[in-house]
Short mmCIF file of N, CA and C in Angstrom, two decimals:
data_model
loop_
_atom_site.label_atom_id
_atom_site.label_comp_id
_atom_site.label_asym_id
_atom_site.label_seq_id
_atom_site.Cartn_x
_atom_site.Cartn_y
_atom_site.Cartn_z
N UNK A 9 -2.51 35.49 -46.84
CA UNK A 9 -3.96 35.39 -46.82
C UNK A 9 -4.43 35.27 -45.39
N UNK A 10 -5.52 35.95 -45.01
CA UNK A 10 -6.46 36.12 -44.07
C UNK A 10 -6.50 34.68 -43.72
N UNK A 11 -6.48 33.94 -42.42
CA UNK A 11 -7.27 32.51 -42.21
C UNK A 11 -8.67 33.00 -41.49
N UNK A 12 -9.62 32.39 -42.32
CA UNK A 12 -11.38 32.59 -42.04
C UNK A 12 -11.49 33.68 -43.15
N UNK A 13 -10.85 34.32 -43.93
CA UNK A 13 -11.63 35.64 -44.45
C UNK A 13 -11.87 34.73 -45.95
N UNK A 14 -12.95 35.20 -46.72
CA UNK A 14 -13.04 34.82 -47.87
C UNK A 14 -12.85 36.05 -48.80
N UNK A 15 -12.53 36.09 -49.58
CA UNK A 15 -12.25 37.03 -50.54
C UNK A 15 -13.68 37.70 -51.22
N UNK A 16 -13.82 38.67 -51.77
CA UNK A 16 -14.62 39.07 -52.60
C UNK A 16 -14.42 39.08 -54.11
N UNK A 17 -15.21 37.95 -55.12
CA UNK A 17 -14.21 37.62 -55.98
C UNK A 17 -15.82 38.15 -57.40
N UNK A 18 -15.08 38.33 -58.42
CA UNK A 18 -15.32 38.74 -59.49
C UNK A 18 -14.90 37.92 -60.69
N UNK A 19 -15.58 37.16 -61.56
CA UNK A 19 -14.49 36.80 -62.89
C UNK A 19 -15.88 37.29 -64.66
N UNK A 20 -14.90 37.24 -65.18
CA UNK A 20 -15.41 37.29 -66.76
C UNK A 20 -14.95 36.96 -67.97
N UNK A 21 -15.91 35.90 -68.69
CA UNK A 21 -15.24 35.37 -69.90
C UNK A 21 -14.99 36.37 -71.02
N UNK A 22 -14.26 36.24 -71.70
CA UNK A 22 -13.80 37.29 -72.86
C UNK A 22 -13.08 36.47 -73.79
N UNK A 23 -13.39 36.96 -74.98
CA UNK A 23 -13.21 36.17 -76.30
C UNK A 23 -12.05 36.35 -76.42
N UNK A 24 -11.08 36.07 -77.18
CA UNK A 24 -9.43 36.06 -77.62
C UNK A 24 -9.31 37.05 -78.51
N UNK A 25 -10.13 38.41 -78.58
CA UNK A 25 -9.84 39.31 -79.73
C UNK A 25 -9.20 40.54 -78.73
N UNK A 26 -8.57 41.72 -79.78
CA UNK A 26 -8.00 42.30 -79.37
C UNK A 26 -8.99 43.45 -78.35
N UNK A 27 -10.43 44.06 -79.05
CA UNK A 27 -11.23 44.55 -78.78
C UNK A 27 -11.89 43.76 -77.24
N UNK A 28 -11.67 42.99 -76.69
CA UNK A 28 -11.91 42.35 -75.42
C UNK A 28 -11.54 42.63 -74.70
N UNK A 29 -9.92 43.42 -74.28
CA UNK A 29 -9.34 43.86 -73.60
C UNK A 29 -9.55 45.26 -73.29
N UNK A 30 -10.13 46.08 -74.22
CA UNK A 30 -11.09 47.04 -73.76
C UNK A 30 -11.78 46.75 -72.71
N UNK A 31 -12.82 45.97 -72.92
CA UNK A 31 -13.78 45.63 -72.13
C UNK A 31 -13.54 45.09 -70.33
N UNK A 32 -12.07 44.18 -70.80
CA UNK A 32 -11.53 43.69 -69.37
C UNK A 32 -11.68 44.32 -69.08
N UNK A 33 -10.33 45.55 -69.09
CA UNK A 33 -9.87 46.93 -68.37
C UNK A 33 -11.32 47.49 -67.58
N UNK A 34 -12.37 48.00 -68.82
CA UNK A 34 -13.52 48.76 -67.95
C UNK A 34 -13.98 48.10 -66.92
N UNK A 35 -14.25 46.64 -67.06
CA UNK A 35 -14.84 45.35 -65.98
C UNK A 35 -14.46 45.57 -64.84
N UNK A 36 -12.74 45.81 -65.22
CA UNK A 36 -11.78 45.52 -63.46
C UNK A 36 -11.90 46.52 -62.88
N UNK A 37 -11.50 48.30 -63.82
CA UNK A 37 -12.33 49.26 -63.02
C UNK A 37 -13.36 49.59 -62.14
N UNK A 38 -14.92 49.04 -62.95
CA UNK A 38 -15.87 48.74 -62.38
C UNK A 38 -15.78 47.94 -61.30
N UNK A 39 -15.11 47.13 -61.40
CA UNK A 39 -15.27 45.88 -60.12
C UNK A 39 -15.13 46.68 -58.85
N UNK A 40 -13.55 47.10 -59.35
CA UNK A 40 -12.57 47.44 -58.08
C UNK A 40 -13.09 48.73 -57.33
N UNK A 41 -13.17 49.63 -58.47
CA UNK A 41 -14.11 50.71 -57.71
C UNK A 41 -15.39 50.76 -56.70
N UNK A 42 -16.34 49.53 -56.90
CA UNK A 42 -17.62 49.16 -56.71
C UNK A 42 -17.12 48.48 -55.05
N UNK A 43 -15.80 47.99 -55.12
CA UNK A 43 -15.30 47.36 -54.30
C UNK A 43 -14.98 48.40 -52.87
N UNK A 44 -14.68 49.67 -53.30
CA UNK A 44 -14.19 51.04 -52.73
C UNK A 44 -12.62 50.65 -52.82
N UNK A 45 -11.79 50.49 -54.04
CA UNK A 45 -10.50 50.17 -53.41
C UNK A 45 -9.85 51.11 -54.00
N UNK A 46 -8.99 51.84 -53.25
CA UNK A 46 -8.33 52.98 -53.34
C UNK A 46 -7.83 53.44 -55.38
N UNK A 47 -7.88 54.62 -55.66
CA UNK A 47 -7.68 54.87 -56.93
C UNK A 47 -6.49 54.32 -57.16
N UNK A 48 -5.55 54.29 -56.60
CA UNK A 48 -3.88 54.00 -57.47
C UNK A 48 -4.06 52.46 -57.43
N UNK A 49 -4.44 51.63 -56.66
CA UNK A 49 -4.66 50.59 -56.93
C UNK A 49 -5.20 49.89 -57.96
N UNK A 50 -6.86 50.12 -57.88
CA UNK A 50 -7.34 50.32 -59.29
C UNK A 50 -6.07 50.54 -60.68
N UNK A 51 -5.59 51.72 -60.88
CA UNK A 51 -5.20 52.11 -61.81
C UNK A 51 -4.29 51.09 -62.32
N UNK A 52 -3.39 50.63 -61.17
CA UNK A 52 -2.20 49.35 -61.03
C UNK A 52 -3.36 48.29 -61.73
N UNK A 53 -4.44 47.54 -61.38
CA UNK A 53 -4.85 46.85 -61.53
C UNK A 53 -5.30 46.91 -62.97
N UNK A 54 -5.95 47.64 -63.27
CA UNK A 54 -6.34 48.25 -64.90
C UNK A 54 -4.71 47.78 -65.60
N UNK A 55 -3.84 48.53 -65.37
CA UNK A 55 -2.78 48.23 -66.27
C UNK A 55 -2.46 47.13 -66.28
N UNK A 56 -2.33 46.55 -65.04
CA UNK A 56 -2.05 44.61 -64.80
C UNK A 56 -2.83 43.93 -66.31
N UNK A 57 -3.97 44.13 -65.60
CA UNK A 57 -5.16 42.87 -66.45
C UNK A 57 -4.91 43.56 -68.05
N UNK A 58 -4.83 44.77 -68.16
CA UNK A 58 -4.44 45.21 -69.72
C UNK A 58 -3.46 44.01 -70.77
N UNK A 59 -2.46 44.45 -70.14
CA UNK A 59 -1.10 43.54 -70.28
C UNK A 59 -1.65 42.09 -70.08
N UNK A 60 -2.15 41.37 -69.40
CA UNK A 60 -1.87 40.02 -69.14
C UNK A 60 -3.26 39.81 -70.47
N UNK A 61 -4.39 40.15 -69.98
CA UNK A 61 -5.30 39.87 -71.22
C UNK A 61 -4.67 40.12 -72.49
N UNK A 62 -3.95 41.06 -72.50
CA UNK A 62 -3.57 41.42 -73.70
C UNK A 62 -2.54 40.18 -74.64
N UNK A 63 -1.73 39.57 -73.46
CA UNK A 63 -1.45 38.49 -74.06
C UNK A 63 -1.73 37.39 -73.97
N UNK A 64 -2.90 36.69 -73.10
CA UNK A 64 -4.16 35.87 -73.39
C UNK A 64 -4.35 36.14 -75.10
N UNK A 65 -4.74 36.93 -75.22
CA UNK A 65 -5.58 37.23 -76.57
C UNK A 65 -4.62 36.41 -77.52
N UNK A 66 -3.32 37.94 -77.50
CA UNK A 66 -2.37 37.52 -78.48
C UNK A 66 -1.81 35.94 -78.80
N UNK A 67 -1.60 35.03 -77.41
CA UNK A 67 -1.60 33.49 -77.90
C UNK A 67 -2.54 32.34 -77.45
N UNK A 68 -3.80 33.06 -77.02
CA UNK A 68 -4.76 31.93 -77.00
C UNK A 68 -4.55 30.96 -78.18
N UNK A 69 -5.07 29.81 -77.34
CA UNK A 69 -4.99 28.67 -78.35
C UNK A 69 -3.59 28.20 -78.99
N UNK A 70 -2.45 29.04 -78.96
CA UNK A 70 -1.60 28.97 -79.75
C UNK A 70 -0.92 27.89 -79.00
N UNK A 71 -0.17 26.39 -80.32
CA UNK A 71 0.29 25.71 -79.18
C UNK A 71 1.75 25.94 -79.78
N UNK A 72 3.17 25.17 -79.54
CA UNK A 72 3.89 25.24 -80.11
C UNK A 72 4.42 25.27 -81.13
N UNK A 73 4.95 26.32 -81.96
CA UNK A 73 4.88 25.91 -83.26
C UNK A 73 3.86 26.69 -84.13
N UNK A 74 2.94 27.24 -83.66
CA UNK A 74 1.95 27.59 -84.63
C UNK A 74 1.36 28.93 -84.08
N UNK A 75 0.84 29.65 -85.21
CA UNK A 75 -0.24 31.03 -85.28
C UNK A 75 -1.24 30.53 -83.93
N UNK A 76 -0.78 31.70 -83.26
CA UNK A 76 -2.07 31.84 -81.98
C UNK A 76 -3.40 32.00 -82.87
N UNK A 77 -4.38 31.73 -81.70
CA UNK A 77 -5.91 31.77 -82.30
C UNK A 77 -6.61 32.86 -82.39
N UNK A 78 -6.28 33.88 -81.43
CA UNK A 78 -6.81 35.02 -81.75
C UNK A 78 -7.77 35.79 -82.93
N UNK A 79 -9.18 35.81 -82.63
CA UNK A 79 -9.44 36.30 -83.63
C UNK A 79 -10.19 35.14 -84.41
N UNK A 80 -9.58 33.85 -84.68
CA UNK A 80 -10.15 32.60 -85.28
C UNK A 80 -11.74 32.42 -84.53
N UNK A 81 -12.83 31.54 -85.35
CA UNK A 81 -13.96 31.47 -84.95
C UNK A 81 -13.40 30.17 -84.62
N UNK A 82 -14.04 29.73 -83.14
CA UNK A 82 -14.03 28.33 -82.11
C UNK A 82 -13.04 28.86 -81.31
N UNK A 83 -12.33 29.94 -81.43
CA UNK A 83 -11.30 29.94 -80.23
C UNK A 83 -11.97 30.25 -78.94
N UNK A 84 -11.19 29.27 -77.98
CA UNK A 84 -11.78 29.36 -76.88
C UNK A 84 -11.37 30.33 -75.91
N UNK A 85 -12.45 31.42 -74.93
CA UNK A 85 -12.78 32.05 -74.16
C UNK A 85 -11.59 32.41 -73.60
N UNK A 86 -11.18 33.64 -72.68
CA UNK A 86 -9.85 33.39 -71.82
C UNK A 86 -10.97 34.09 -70.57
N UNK A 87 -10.72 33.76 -69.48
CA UNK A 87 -10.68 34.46 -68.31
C UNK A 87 -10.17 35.32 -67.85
N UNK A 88 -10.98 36.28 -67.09
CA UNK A 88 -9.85 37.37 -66.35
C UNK A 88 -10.95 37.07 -64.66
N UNK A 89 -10.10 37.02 -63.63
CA UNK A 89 -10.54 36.58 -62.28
C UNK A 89 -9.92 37.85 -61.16
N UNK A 90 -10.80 38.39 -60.55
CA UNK A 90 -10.50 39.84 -59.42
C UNK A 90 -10.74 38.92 -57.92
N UNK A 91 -10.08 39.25 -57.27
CA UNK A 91 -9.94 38.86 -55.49
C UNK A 91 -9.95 40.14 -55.09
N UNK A 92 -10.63 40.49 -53.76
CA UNK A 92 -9.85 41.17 -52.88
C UNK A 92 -9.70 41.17 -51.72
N UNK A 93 -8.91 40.83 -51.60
CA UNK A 93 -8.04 40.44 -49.73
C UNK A 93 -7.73 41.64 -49.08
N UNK A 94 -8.16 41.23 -47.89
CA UNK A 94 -7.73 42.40 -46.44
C UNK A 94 -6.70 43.31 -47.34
N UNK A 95 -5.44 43.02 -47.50
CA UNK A 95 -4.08 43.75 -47.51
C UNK A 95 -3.67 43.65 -49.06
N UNK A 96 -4.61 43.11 -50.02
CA UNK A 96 -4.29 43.00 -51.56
C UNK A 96 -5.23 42.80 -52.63
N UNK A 97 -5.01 43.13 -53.85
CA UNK A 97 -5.89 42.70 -54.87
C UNK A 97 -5.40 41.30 -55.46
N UNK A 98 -5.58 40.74 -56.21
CA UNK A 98 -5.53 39.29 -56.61
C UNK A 98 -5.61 39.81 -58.28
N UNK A 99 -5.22 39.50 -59.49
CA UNK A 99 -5.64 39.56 -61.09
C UNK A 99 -5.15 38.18 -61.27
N UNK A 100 -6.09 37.29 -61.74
CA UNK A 100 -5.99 36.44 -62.54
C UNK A 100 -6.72 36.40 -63.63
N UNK A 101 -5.57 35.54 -64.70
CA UNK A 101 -5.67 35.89 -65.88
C UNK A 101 -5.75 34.44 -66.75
N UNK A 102 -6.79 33.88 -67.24
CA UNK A 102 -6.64 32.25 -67.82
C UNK A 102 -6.71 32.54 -69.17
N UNK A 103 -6.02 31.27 -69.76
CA UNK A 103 -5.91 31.65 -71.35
C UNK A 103 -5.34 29.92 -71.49
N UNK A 104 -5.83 29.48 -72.93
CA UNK A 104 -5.57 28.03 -73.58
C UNK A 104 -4.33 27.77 -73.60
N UNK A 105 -2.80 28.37 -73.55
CA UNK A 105 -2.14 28.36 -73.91
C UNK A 105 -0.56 27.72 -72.67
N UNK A 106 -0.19 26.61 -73.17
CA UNK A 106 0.52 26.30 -71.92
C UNK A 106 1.98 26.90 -71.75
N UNK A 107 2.46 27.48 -72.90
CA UNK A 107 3.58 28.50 -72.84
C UNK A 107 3.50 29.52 -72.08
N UNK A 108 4.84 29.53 -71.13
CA UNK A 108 5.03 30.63 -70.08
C UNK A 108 5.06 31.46 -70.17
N UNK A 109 4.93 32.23 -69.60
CA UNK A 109 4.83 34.14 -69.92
C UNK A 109 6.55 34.04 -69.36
N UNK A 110 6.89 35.01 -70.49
CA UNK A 110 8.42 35.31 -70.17
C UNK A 110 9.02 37.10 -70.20
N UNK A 111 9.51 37.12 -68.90
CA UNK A 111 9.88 38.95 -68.75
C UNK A 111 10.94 38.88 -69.58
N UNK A 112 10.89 39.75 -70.47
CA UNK A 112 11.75 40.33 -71.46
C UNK A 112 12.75 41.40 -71.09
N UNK A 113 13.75 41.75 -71.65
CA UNK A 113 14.60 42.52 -71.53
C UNK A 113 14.83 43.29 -72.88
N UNK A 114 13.84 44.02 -73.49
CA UNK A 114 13.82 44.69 -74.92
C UNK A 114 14.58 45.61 -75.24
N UNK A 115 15.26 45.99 -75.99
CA UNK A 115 16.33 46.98 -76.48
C UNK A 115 15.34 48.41 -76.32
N UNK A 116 16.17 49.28 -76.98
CA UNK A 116 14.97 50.62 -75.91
C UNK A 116 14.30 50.76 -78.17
N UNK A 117 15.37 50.04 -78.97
CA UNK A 117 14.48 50.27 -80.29
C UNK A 117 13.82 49.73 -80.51
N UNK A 118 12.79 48.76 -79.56
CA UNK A 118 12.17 47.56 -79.98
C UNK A 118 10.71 47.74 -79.84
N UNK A 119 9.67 47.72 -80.43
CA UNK A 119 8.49 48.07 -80.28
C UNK A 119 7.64 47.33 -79.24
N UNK A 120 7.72 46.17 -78.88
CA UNK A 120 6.98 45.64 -77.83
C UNK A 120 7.71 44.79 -76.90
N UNK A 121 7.05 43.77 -75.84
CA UNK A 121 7.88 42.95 -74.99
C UNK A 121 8.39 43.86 -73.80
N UNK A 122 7.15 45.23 -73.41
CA UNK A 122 7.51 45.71 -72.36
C UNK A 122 6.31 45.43 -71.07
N UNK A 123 5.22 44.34 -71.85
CA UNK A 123 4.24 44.40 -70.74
C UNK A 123 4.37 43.52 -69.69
N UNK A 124 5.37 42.68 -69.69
CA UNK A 124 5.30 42.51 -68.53
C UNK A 124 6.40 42.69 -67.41
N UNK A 125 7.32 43.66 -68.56
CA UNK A 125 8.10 44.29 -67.08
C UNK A 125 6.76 45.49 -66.66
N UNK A 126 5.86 45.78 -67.37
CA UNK A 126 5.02 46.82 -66.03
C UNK A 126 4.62 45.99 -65.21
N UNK A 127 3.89 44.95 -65.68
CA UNK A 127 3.36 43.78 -64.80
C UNK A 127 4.26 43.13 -63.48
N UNK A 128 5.85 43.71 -63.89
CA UNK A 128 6.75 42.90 -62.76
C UNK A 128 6.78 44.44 -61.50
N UNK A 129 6.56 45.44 -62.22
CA UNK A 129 6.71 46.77 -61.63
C UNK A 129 6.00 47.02 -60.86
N UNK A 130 4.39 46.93 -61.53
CA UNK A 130 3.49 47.47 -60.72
C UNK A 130 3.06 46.20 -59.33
N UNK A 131 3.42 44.99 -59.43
CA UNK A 131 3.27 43.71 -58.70
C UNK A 131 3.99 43.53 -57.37
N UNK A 132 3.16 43.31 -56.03
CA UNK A 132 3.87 42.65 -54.91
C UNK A 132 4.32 41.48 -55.71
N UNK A 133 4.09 40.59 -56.06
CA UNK A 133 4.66 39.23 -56.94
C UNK A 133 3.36 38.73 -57.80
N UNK A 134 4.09 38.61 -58.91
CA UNK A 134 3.36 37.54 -60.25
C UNK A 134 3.86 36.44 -60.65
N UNK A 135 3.58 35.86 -61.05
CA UNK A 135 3.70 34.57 -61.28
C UNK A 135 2.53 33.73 -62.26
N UNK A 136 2.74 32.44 -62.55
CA UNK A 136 2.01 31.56 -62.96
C UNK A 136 2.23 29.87 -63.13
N UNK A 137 0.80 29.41 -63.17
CA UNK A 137 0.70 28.41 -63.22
C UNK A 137 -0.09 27.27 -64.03
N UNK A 138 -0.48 26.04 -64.05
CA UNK A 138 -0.97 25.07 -64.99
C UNK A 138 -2.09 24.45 -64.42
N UNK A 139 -3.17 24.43 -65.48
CA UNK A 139 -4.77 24.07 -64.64
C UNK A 139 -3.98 22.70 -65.09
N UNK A 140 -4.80 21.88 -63.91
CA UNK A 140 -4.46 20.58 -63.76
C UNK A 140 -5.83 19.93 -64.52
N UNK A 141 -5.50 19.38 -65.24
CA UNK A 141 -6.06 18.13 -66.40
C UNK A 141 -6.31 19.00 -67.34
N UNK A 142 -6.10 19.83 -67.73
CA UNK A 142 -6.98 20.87 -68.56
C UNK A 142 -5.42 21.54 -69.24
N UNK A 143 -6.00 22.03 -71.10
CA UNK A 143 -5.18 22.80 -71.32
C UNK A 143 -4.89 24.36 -70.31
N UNK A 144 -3.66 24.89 -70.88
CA UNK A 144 -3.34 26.41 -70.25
C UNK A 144 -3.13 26.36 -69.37
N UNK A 145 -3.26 27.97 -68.61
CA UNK A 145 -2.46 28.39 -68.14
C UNK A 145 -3.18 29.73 -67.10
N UNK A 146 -2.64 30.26 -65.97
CA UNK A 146 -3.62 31.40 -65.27
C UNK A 146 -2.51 31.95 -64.95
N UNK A 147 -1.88 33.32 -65.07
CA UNK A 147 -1.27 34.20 -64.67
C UNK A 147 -1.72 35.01 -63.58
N UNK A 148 -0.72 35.72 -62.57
CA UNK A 148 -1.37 35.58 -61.44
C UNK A 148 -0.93 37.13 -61.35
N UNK A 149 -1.17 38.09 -60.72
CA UNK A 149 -0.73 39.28 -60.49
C UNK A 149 -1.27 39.45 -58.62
N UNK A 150 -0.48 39.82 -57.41
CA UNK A 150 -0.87 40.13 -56.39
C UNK A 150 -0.48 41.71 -56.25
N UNK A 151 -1.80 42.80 -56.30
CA UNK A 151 -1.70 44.09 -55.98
C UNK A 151 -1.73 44.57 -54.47
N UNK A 152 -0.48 44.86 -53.69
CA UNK A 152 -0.96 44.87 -52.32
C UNK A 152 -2.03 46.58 -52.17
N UNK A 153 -2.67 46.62 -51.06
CA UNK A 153 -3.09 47.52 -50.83
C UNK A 153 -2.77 48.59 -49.62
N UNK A 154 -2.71 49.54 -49.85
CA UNK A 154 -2.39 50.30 -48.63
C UNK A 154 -2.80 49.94 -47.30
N UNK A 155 -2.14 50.01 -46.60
CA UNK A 155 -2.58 49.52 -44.66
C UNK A 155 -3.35 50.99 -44.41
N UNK A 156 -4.18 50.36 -43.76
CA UNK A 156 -5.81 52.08 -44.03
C UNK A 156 -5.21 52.89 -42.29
N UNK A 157 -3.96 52.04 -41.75
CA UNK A 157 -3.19 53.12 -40.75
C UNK A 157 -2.53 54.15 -41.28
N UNK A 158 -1.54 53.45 -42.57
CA UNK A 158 -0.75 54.75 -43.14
C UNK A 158 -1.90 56.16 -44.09
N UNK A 159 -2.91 55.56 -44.59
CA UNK A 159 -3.84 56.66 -44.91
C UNK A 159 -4.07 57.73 -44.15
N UNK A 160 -4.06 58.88 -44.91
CA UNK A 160 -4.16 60.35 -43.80
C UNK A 160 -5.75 60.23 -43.81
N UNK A 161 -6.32 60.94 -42.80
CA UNK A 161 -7.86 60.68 -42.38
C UNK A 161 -8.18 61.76 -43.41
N UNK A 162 -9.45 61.62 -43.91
CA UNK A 162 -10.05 62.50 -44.88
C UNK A 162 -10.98 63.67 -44.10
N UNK A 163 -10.26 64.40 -45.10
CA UNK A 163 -10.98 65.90 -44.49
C UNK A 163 -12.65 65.77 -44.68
N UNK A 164 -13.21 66.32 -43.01
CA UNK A 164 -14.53 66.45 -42.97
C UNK A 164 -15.47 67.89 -43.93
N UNK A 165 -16.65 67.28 -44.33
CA UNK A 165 -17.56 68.22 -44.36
C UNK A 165 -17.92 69.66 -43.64
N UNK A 166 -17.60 70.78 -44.05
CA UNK A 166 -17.76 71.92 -42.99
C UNK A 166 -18.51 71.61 -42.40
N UNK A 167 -18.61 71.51 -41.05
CA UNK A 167 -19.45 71.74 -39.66
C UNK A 167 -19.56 70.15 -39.14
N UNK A 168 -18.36 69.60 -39.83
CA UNK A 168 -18.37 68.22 -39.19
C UNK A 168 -17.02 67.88 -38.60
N UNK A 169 -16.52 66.87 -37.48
CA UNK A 169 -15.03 66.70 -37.14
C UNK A 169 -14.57 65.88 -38.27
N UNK A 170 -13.29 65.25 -38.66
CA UNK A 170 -12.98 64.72 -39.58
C UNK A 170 -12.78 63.65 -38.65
N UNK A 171 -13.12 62.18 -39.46
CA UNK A 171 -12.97 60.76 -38.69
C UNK A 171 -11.85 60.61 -38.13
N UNK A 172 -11.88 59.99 -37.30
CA UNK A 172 -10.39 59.42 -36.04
C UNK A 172 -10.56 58.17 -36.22
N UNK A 173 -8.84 57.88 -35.47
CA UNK A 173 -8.77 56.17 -36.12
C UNK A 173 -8.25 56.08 -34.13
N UNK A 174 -8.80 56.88 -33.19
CA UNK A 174 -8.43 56.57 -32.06
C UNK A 174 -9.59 55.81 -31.57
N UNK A 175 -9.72 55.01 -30.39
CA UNK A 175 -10.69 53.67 -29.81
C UNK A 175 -11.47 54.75 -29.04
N UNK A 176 -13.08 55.13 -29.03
CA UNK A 176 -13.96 55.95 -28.64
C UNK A 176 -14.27 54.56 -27.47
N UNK A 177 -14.57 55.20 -26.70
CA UNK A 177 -15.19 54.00 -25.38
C UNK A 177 -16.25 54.84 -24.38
N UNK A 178 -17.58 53.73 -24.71
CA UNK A 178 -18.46 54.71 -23.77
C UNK A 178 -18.53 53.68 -22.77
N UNK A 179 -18.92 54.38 -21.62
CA UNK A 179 -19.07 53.56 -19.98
C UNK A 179 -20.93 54.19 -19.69
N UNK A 180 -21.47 52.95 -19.10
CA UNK A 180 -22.75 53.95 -18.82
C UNK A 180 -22.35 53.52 -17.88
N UNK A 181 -23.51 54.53 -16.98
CA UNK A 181 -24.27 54.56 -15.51
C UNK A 181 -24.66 53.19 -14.88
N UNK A 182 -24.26 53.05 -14.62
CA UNK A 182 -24.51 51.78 -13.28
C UNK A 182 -24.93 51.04 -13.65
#
């Protein structure tokens, strides 16, 4: 992290149903795009928050032992939280539930338990952690972003030069 920079941050509550995660996904799009942050990023990020909301939903509320809430009327809200830092995106992901998210190793016949090896794939590092006094839990996803040196300069408008990333220096007259 930047020391002095503050992030540009985004969050939104979303109910514990499955149809919510629609909605994330478009949110983080919107965000990130609005943000100007490069398409593959975005796209990484869309799939991130997919997956992690997706299992917010699936065990909100759920404590040990018992049917997640999903779907139940009173279940409480999950969060999804956007950063974006100089050199990365940020996805956080809150949900009632104090059970760890665990990367799976699924047989190739197994129908699910692959989201968060994308989540380990598409990730500089994820992780998570425990709101302090409070039930649950916030899953963390860090998307780095391209260094805007390795970017090739974008082709200009006919009858224009295309931008340079060399130091222009004017000197006046006396």
């Amino acid at each position: 992290m930047t020391l002095g920079y503050r992030p540009l941050i985004s969050s939104l509550d979303f109910a514990p149903d499955l149809f919510s995660v629609r909605n994330v996904r478009h949110y983080t799009g919107a965000a990130l795009q609005g943000w100007h942050v490069p398409d593959d990023t975005v796209e990484a990020a869309v799939t991130i928050v997919s997956e992690l909301a997706a299992n917010a939903v699936r065990h909100a509320g759920a404590a040990e032992g018992t049917e997640p809430a999903a779907g139940r009327p009173g279940s409480e809200a999950c969060t999804v939280v956007l950063q974006l830092w100089p050199d990365r995106v940020c996805v956080l992901v809150w949900d009632h539930n104090r059970r760890p998210p665990v990367l799976q190793r699924p047989s190739q016949e197994a129908e699910g338990g692959r989201g968060l090896q994308l989540v380990d794939l598409l990730s500089e590092a994820w992780g998570y952690a425990y709101k302090e006094a409070a039930p649950g839990k916030v899953v963390w996803s860090h998307i780095p972003l391209p260094d805007l040196a390795e970017l090739e300069p974008a082709s200009a408008p006919k009858g224009l030069s295309a931008p340079t990333s060399e130091l222009v220096r004017s000197e006046s007259n006396g």
